């Protein structure tokens, strides 16, 4: 090409990006975690965070040559974020907040997650700095009988079943009726997640992705 650009392959899957770490997770770390969960009579959830927004780089429009198309209704307002957790049984927990997920908001989510939980929870998350924050570690310290965190290998998002929920969530926001303000966007996002709570079989399908199938069986 004149600008030096050439067709490129898509981003590699997690197993190709970080093969040794993912292999260790699948063959050693996760089986060890499941054994611990079985011993304690606990359950496993997978958690993740995502932005709540409708705009995306792949949105396209048409206009006369030389004129940039203009989106008639703005699709981004004050930042909204969601944190969620799912289980292979189809259970869903989520919170939406204004702004990004910081350590305090992560702790608030953990507190809500265990509030009425009948069993101890192991929450599997990625290595986001917030998850390793000192205040989070301190909050967890005296709650090991109720919740503990387990960490996925670095650069392995496809190993997290909750990643596929996020993909569905973002697609639903982008392809539905365009929101007119922050409140309507929040309502649309909440409706999608409430709908998931009513369809556990759909949540269970997120665990059937080839990279997440290892997590289908639960204790």
Coordinates of C-alpha atoms in Angstrom, one line a residue:
X1 CA 0.0 0.0 0.0
X2 CA 1.1 3.6 -0.7
X3 CA 1.2 4.4 3.1
X4 CA 3.0 1.3 4.0
X5 CA 0.0 -0.4 5.5
X6 CA -0.7 -4.1 4.8
X7 CA -3.4 -6.5 5.9
X8 CA -2.7 -7.9 9.4
X9 CA -4.0 -10.9 11.3
X10 CA -6.4 -10.2 14.2
X11 CA -5.0 -10.0 17.7
X12 CA -4.0 -13.5 18.8
X13 CA -6.0 -15.5 21.3
X14 CA -4.9 -15.6 24.9
X15 CA -3.3 -19.0 24.6
X16 CA -1.1 -17.6 21.8
X17 CA -0.3 -14.3 23.6
X18 CA 0.7 -15.9 26.9
X19 CA 0.9 -19.6 26.3
X20 CA 3.0 -20.7 29.2
X21 CA 1.0 -18.8 31.8
X22 CA -2.3 -19.9 30.4
X23 CA -1.1 -23.5 30.2
X24 CA -0.1 -23.3 33.9
X25 CA -3.5 -21.8 34.8
X26 CA -5.4 -24.6 33.0
X27 CA -3.2 -27.5 34.1
X28 CA -2.1 -26.5 37.6
X29 CA -3.5 -23.3 39.1
X30 CA -7.2 -23.8 38.2
X31 CA -7.3 -27.5 39.2
X32 CA -5.7 -26.5 42.5
X33 CA -8.3 -23.8 43.0
X34 CA -11.2 -26.2 42.2
X35 CA -9.8 -28.7 44.7
X36 CA -9.7 -25.9 47.4
X37 CA -13.2 -24.9 46.5
X38 CA -14.4 -28.5 46.9
X39 CA -12.7 -28.9 50.2
X40 CA -14.3 -25.7 51.6
X41 CA -17.7 -26.3 50.1
X42 CA -17.4 -22.9 48.3
X43 CA -18.4 -21.7 44.8
X44 CA -16.6 -19.9 42.0
X45 CA -17.6 -16.8 40.2
X46 CA -15.8 -14.9 37.5
X47 CA -15.7 -11.1 37.5
X48 CA -14.8 -8.3 35.2
X49 CA -15.4 -4.6 34.6
X50 CA -16.4 -2.7 31.4
X51 CA -17.4 0.8 30.3
X52 CA -21.1 1.4 29.7
X53 CA -21.2 3.2 26.4
X54 CA -22.8 3.1 22.9
X55 CA -20.1 4.6 20.7
X56 CA -17.5 2.4 19.1
X57 CA -14.8 2.7 16.5
X58 CA -16.7 0.5 14.1
X59 CA -19.7 2.8 13.8
X60 CA -19.9 4.1 10.2
X61 CA -22.1 6.6 8.4
X62 CA -22.4 8.2 4.9
X63 CA -22.1 11.8 3.8
X64 CA -21.1 13.7 0.6
X65 CA -17.4 13.3 -0.3
X66 CA -15.2 15.6 1.8
X67 CA -17.8 16.1 4.6
X68 CA -17.5 14.2 7.9
X69 CA -20.8 12.5 9.0
X70 CA -22.1 13.8 12.3
X71 CA -23.8 11.6 14.9
X72 CA -27.1 13.4 15.5
X73 CA -27.4 12.3 19.1
X74 CA -24.3 12.2 21.3
X75 CA -23.5 8.7 22.5
X76 CA -21.2 9.5 25.4
X77 CA -22.0 11.4 28.5
X78 CA -20.5 11.2 32.0
X79 CA -18.6 8.0 32.2
X80 CA -20.6 5.0 33.4
X81 CA -19.0 1.7 34.3
X82 CA -20.2 -1.8 35.2
X83 CA -18.7 -4.5 37.3
X84 CA -20.2 -8.0 37.1
X85 CA -19.7 -11.5 38.2
X86 CA -21.2 -14.7 36.8
X87 CA -21.2 -18.4 37.7
X88 CA -21.6 -21.5 35.5
X89 CA -25.0 -22.0 37.2
X90 CA -26.2 -18.9 35.5
X91 CA -26.1 -16.6 38.4
X92 CA -25.4 -12.9 37.7
X93 CA -24.4 -10.0 40.1
X94 CA -23.7 -6.5 38.8
X95 CA -23.4 -2.9 39.8
X96 CA -23.2 0.2 37.6
X97 CA -21.6 3.4 38.8
X98 CA -20.8 6.8 37.5
X99 CA -17.1 7.1 36.8
X100 CA -14.6 4.3 36.7
X101 CA -14.2 1.3 39.0
X102 CA -11.8 2.2 41.8
X103 CA -10.8 0.3 44.9
X104 CA -13.7 1.6 47.0
X105 CA -16.3 0.7 44.3
X106 CA -14.7 -2.7 43.9
X107 CA -15.0 -3.3 47.7
X108 CA -18.6 -2.2 47.6
X109 CA -19.3 -4.8 44.9
X110 CA -17.6 -7.5 46.9
X111 CA -19.6 -6.6 50.0
X112 CA -22.8 -6.8 48.0
X113 CA -21.7 -10.1 46.4
X114 CA -21.3 -11.8 49.8
X115 CA -24.1 -10.1 51.6
X116 CA -26.6 -13.0 51.2
X117 CA -24.3 -15.6 49.8
X118 CA -25.0 -19.0 51.4
X119 CA -21.5 -20.3 50.7
X120 CA -18.0 -18.9 50.5
X121 CA -17.2 -17.3 47.1
X122 CA -13.9 -17.5 45.2
X123 CA -14.0 -14.6 42.7
X124 CA -11.7 -15.1 39.7
X125 CA -10.6 -11.7 38.2
X126 CA -7.8 -10.3 36.0
X127 CA -4.8 -8.4 37.2
X128 CA -6.3 -4.9 37.1
X129 CA -4.4 -2.7 39.6
X130 CA -7.6 -2.1 41.5
X131 CA -7.9 -5.8 42.3
X132 CA -4.5 -5.8 44.0
X133 CA -5.0 -2.5 45.8
X134 CA -3.8 -2.4 49.4
X135 CA -7.2 -1.3 50.7
X136 CA -8.8 -4.3 48.9
X137 CA -6.3 -6.7 50.4
X138 CA -6.9 -5.2 53.8
X139 CA -10.7 -5.4 53.4
X140 CA -10.4 -9.1 52.4
X141 CA -8.1 -10.0 55.3
X142 CA -10.7 -10.9 57.9
X143 CA -13.2 -12.3 55.4
X144 CA -11.5 -15.4 54.2
X145 CA -14.3 -17.5 55.4
X146 CA -16.7 -15.6 53.0
X147 CA -14.7 -14.5 50.0
X148 CA -11.2 -14.8 48.4
X149 CA -9.9 -13.5 45.1
X150 CA -8.1 -15.7 42.5
X151 CA -6.2 -14.2 39.6
X152 CA -6.1 -15.1 36.0
X153 CA -2.8 -15.1 34.1
X154 CA -1.8 -11.7 32.7
X155 CA -3.0 -10.9 29.1
X156 CA -5.5 -13.8 29.1
X157 CA -8.9 -12.1 28.8
X158 CA -10.4 -14.9 26.8
X159 CA -9.9 -17.3 29.7
X160 CA -12.5 -15.2 31.6
X161 CA -16.2 -16.3 30.9
X162 CA -17.4 -12.8 32.0
X163 CA -15.6 -11.4 29.0
X164 CA -18.2 -12.9 26.8
X165 CA -21.0 -11.3 28.8
X166 CA -19.3 -7.9 28.3
X167 CA -19.2 -8.5 24.5
X168 CA -22.9 -9.3 24.5
X169 CA -23.6 -6.3 26.7
X170 CA -21.7 -3.9 24.5
X171 CA -23.3 -5.2 21.3
X172 CA -26.8 -4.8 22.8
X173 CA -26.0 -1.2 23.8
X174 CA -24.7 -0.3 20.3
X175 CA -27.4 -2.0 18.3
X176 CA -30.4 -1.0 20.3
X177 CA -32.3 2.3 20.2
X178 CA -30.0 5.2 20.6
X179 CA -30.1 6.6 24.2
X180 CA -30.8 10.3 24.5
X181 CA -29.0 10.9 27.8
X182 CA -27.1 9.3 30.6
X183 CA -30.3 8.1 32.3
X184 CA -31.7 6.4 29.3
X185 CA -28.4 4.7 28.6
X186 CA -28.3 3.5 32.2
X187 CA -31.9 2.2 31.9
X188 CA -31.0 0.3 28.7
X189 CA -27.9 -1.2 30.3
X190 CA -29.8 -2.2 33.4
X191 CA -32.6 -3.8 31.4
X192 CA -30.1 -6.0 29.6
X193 CA -28.5 -7.2 32.8
X194 CA -31.8 -7.8 34.5
X195 CA -32.8 -9.8 31.5
X196 CA -29.7 -11.9 31.9
X197 CA -30.7 -12.6 35.5
X198 CA -34.0 -14.1 34.2
X199 CA -32.2 -16.3 31.6
X200 CA -29.5 -18.3 33.4
X201 CA -29.2 -20.7 30.5
X202 CA -27.8 -17.7 28.4
X203 CA -25.3 -16.9 31.1
X204 CA -24.2 -20.5 31.2
X205 CA -23.5 -20.3 27.4
X206 CA -20.7 -17.8 28.1
X207 CA -18.8 -20.7 29.7
X208 CA -19.0 -22.7 26.4
X209 CA -16.5 -20.6 24.5
X210 CA -13.5 -22.8 23.6
X211 CA -11.2 -20.6 25.8
X212 CA -13.5 -20.6 28.8
X213 CA -14.9 -24.2 28.6
X214 CA -12.6 -25.3 31.3
X215 CA -14.7 -23.3 33.7
X216 CA -18.0 -25.0 32.8
X217 CA -18.0 -27.6 35.6
X218 CA -18.6 -26.2 39.0
X219 CA -18.5 -27.5 42.5

